[in-house]
mmCIF file of C-alpha atoms in Angstrom:
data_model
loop_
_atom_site.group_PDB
_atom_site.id
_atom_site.type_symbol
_atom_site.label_atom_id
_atom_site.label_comp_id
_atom_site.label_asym_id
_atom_site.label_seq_id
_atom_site.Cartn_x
_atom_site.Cartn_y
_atom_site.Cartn_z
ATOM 1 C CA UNK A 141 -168.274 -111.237 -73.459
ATOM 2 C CA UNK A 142 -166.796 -114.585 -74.743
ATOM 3 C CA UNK A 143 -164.340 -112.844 -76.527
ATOM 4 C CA UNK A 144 -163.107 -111.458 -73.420
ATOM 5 C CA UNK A 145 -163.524 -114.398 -71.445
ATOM 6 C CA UNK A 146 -161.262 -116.123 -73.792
ATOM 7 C CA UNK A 147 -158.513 -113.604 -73.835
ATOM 8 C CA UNK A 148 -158.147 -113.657 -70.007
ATOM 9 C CA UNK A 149 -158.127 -117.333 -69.912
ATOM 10 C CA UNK A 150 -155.284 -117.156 -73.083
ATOM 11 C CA UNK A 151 -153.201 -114.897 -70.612
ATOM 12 C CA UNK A 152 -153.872 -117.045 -67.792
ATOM 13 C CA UNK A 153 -152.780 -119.594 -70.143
ATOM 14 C CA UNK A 154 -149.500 -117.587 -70.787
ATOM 15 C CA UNK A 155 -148.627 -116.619 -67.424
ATOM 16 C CA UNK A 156 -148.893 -120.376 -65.952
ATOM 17 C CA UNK A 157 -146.969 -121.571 -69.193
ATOM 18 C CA UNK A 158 -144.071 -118.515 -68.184
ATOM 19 C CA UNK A 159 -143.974 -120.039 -64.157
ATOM 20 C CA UNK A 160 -143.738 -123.409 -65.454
ATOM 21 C CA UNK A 161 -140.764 -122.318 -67.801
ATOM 22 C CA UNK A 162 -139.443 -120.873 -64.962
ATOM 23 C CA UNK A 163 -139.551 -124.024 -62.693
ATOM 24 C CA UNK A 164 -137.778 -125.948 -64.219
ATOM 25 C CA UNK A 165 -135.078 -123.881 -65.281
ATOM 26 C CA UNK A 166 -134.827 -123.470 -61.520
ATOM 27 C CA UNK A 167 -134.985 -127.082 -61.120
ATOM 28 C CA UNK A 168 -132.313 -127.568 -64.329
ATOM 29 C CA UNK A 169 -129.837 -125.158 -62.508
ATOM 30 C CA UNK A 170 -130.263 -126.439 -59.334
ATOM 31 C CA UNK A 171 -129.515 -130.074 -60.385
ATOM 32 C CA UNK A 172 -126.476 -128.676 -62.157
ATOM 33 C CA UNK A 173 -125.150 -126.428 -59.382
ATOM 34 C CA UNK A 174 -125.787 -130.279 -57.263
ATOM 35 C CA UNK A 175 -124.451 -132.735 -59.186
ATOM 36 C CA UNK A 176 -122.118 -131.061 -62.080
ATOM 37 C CA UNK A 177 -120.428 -128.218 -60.130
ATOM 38 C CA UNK A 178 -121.482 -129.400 -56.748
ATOM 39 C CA UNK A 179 -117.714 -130.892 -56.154
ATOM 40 C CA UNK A 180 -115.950 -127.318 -56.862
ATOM 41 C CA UNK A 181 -118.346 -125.142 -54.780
ATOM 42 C CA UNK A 182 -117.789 -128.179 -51.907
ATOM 43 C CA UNK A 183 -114.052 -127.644 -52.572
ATOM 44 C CA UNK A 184 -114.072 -123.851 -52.753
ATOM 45 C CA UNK A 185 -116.443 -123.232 -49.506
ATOM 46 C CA UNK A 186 -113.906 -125.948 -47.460
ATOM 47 C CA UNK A 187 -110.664 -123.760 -48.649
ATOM 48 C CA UNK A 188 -112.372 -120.855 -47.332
ATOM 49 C CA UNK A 189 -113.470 -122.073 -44.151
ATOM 50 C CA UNK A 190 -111.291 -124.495 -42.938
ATOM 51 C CA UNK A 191 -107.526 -124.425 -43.725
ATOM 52 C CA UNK A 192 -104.119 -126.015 -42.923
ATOM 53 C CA UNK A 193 -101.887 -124.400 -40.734
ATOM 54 C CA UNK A 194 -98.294 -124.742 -39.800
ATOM 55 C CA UNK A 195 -97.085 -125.858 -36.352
ATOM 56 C CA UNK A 196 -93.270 -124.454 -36.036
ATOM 57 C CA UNK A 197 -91.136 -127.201 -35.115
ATOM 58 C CA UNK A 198 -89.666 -127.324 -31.469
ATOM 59 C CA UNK A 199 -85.799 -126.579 -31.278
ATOM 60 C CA UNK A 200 -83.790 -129.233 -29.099
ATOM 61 C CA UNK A 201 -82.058 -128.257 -25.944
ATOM 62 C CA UNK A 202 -78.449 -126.845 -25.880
ATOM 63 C CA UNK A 203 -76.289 -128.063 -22.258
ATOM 64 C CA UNK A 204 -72.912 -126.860 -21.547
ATOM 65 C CA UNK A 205 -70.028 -128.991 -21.435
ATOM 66 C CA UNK A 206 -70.780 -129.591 -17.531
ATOM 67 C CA UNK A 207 -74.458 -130.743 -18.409
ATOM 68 C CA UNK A 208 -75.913 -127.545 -17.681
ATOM 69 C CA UNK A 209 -79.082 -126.438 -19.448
ATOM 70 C CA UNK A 210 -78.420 -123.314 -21.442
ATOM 71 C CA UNK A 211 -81.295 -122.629 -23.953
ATOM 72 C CA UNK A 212 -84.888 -125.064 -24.126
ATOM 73 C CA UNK A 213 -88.458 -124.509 -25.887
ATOM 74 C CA UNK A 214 -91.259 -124.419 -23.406
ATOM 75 C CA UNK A 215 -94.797 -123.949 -24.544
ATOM 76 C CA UNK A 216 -96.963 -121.634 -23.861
ATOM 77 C CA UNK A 217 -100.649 -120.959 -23.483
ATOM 78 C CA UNK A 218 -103.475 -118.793 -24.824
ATOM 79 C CA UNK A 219 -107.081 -119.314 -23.629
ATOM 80 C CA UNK A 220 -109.640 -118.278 -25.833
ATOM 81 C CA UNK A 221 -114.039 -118.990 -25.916
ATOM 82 C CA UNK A 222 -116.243 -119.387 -28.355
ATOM 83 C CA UNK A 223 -119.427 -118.139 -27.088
ATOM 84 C CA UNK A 224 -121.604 -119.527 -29.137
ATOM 85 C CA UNK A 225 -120.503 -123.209 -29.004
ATOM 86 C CA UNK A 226 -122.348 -124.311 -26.052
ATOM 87 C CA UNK A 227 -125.837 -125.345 -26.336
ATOM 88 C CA UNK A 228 -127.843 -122.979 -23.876
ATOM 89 C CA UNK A 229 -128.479 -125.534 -21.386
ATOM 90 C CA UNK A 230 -124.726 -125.997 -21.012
ATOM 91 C CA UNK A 231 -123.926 -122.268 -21.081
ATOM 92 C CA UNK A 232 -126.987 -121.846 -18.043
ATOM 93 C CA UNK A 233 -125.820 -124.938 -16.242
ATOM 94 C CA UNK A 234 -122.275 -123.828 -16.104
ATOM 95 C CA UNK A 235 -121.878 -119.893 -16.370
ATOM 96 C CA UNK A 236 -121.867 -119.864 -12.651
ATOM 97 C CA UNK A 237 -119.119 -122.845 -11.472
ATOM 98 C CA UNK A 238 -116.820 -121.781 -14.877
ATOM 99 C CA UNK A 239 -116.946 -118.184 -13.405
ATOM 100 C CA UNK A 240 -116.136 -118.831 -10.169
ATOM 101 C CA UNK A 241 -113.302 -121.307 -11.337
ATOM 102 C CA UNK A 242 -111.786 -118.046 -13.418
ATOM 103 C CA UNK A 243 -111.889 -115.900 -10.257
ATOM 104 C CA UNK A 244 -109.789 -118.442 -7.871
ATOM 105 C CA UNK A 245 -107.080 -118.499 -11.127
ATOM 106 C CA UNK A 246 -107.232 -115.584 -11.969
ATOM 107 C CA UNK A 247 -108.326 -112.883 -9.099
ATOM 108 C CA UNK A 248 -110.887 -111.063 -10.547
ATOM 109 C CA UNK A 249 -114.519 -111.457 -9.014
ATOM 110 C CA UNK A 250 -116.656 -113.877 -10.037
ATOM 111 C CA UNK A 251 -119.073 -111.359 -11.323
ATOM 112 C CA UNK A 252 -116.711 -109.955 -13.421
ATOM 113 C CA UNK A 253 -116.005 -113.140 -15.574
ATOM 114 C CA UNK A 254 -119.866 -114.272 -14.849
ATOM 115 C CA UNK A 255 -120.787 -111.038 -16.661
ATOM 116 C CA UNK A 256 -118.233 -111.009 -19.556
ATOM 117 C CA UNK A 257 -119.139 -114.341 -20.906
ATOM 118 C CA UNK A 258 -122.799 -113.807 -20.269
ATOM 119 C CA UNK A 259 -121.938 -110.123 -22.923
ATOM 120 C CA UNK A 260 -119.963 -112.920 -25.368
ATOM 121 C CA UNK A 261 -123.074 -114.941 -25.501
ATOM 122 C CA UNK A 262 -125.568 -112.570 -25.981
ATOM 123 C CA UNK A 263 -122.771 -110.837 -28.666
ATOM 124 C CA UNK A 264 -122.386 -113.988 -30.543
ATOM 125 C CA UNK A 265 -118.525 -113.910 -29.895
ATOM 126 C CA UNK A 266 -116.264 -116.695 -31.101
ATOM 127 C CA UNK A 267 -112.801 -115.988 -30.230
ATOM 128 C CA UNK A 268 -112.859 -113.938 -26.572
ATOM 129 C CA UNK A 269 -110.009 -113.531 -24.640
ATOM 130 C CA UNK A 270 -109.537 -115.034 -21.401
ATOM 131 C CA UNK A 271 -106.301 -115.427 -20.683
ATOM 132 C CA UNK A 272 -102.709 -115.885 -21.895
ATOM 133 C CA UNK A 273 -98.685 -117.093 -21.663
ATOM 134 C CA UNK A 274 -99.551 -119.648 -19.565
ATOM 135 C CA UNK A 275 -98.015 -122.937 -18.198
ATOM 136 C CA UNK A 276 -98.593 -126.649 -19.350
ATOM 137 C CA UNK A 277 -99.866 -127.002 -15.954
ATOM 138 C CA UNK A 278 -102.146 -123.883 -16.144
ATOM 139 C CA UNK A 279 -103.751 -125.008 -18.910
ATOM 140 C CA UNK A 280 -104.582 -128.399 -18.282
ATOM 141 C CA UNK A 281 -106.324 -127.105 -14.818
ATOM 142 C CA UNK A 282 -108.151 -124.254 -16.948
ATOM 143 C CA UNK A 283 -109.206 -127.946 -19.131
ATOM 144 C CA UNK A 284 -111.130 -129.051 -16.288
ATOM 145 C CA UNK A 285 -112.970 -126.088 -15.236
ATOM 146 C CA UNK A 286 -116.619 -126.487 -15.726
ATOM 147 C CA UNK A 287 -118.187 -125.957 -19.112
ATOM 148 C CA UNK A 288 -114.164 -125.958 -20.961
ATOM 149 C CA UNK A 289 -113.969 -129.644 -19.906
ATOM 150 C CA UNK A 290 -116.592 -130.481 -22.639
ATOM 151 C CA UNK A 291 -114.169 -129.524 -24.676
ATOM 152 C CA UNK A 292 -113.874 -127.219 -28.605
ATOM 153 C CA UNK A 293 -117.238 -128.615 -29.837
ATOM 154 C CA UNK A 294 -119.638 -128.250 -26.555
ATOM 155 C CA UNK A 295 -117.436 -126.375 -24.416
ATOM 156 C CA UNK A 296 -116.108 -124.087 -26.719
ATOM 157 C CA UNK A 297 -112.837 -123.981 -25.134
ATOM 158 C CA UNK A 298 -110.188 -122.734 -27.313
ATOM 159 C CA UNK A 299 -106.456 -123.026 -27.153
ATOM 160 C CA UNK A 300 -103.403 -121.515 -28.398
ATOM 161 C CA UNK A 301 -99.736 -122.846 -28.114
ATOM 162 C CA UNK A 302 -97.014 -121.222 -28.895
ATOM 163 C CA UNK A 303 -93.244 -122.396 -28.388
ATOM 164 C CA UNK A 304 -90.664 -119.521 -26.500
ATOM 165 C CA UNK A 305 -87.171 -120.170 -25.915
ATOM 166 C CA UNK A 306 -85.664 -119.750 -22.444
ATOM 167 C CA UNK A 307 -82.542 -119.450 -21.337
ATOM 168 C CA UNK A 308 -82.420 -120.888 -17.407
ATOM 169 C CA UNK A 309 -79.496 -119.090 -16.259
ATOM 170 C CA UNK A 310 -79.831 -116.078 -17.630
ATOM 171 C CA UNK A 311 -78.487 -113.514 -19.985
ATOM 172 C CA UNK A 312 -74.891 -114.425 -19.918
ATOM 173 C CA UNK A 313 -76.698 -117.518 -21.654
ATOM 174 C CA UNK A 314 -78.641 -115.825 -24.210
ATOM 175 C CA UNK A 315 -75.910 -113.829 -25.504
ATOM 176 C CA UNK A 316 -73.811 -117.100 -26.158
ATOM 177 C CA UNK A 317 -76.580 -119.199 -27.459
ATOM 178 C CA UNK A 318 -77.446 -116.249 -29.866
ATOM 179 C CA UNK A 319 -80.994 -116.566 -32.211
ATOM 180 C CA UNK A 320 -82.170 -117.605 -35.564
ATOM 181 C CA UNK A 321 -84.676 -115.302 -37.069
ATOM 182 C CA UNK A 322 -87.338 -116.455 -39.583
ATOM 183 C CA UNK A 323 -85.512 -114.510 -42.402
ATOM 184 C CA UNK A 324 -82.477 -116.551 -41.932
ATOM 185 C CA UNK A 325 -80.634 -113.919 -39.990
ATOM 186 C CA UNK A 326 -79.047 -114.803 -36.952
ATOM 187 C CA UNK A 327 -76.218 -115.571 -34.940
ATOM 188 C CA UNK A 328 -74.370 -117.470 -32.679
ATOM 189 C CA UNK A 329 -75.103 -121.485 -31.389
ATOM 190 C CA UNK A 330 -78.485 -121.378 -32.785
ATOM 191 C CA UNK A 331 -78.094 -120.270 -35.808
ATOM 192 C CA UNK A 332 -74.783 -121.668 -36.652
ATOM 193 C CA UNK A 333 -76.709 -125.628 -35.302
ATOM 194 C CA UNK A 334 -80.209 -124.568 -36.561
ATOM 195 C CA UNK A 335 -80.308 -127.782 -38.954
ATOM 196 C CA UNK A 336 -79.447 -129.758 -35.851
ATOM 197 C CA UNK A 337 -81.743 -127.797 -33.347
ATOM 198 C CA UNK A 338 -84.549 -127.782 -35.524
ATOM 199 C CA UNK A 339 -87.252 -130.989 -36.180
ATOM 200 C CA UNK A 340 -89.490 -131.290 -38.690
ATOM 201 C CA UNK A 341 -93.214 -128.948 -39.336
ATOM 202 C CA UNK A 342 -96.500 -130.278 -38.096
ATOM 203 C CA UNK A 343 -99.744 -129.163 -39.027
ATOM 204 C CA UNK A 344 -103.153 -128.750 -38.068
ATOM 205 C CA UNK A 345 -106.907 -127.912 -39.235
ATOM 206 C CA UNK A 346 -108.230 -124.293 -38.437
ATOM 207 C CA UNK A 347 -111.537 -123.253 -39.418
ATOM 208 C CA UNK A 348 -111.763 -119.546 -39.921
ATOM 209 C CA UNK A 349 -114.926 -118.266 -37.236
ATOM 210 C CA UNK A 350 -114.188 -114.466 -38.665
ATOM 211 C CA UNK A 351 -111.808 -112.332 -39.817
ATOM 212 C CA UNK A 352 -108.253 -113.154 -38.772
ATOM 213 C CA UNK A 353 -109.707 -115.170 -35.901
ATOM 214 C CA UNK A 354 -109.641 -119.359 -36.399
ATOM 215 C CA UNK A 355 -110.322 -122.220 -33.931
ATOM 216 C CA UNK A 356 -109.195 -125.754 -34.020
ATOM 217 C CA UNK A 357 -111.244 -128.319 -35.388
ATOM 218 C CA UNK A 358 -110.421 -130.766 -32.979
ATOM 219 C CA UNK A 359 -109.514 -130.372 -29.222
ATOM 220 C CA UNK A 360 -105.921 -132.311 -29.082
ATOM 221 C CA UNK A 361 -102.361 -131.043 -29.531
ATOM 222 C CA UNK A 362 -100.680 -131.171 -31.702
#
């Protein structure tokens, strides 16, 4: 009975000795996943979450002889919201007011939007589609609707710009003016002054919030 005794403790012995092993080669890898290649996995987890985009350069105006405006860049907005920034308070205190705000812009009922962001929320969406090619003006109203007036980080407002080229009087205009394409094909005024048209890249932080869909860090423009 001893004998036995003392073989179950020896495998007690063993199996403690085996978790203890085991500790603190846990403990070994996780100071060396911390402190050794903590700085690359930091690196490698921010270049796949948050990158650096481009921002296209406006192209200067082009006037006729007479003064007259033939070609401009005007920018134009995309609305997008990220559901699941809001805290819930926010989202409850809100839902109603932002919805109702969407349905005097926009013409559809209040229920309609009320109901669509309510499905976003309970979806966990992050980039839905409210509305787009809007106005400088359009935005900055849709800005201080209720709940997108707290902004990217509470409000979860997201915006889009893009710059389109217009020509005021038409296509007699357009036809003169000509284009520049991004493959260096092109013709006419634009092309032939792009170096003089064109200024200079900007660029801004995107973090990626799922596949082919990113948001903008911060809630200025660029």
């Amino acid at each position: 009975m001893a004998v036995e005794d003392k073989k179950i403790s020896y495998r007690m012995y063993f199996v403690a000795f085996m978790f203890l092993v085991m500790a603190v080669l846990i403990l070994i890898k996780l100071n060396n996943i911390q402190w050794v290649e903590g700085p690359y996995y930091r690196k490698l987890a921010k270049e796949r979450t948050v990158k650096n985009f481009t921002i296209p350069a406006n192209k200067g105006n082009v006037y006729s002889a007479d003064g007259s405006l033939l070609a401009t860049s005007i920018p134009e907005y995309s609305i997008y919201f990220d559901a699941v920034a809001p805290s819930s308070e926010l989202f409850k205190e809100n839902i109603k007011a932002l919805s109702d705000s969407l349905s005097v812009m926009f013409g559809k009922s209040s229920g309609h939007y009320q109901a669509k962001l309510q499905k976003a929320r309970a979806n966990k969406s992050r980039y839905l589609f409210i509305a787009k090619k809007l106005s400088y003006t359009e935005q900055m109203r849709i800005k201080s609707f209720p709940l997108f007036n707290k902004g990217a980080n509470k409000g979860g407002l997201i915006i889009e710009q893009k710059i389109v080229r217009e020509h005021p009087i038409g296509l007699v205009a357009k036809r003169t003016i000509g284009y520049e394409r991004s493959n260096e094909d092109g013709k006419g005024l634009e092309y032939a002054f792009r170096d003089y048209l064109t200024g200079k890249n900007r660029h801004r932080m995107m973090q990626n919030i799922a596949k082919y869909q990113c948001k903008p860090l911060i809630d200025v423009n660029e």
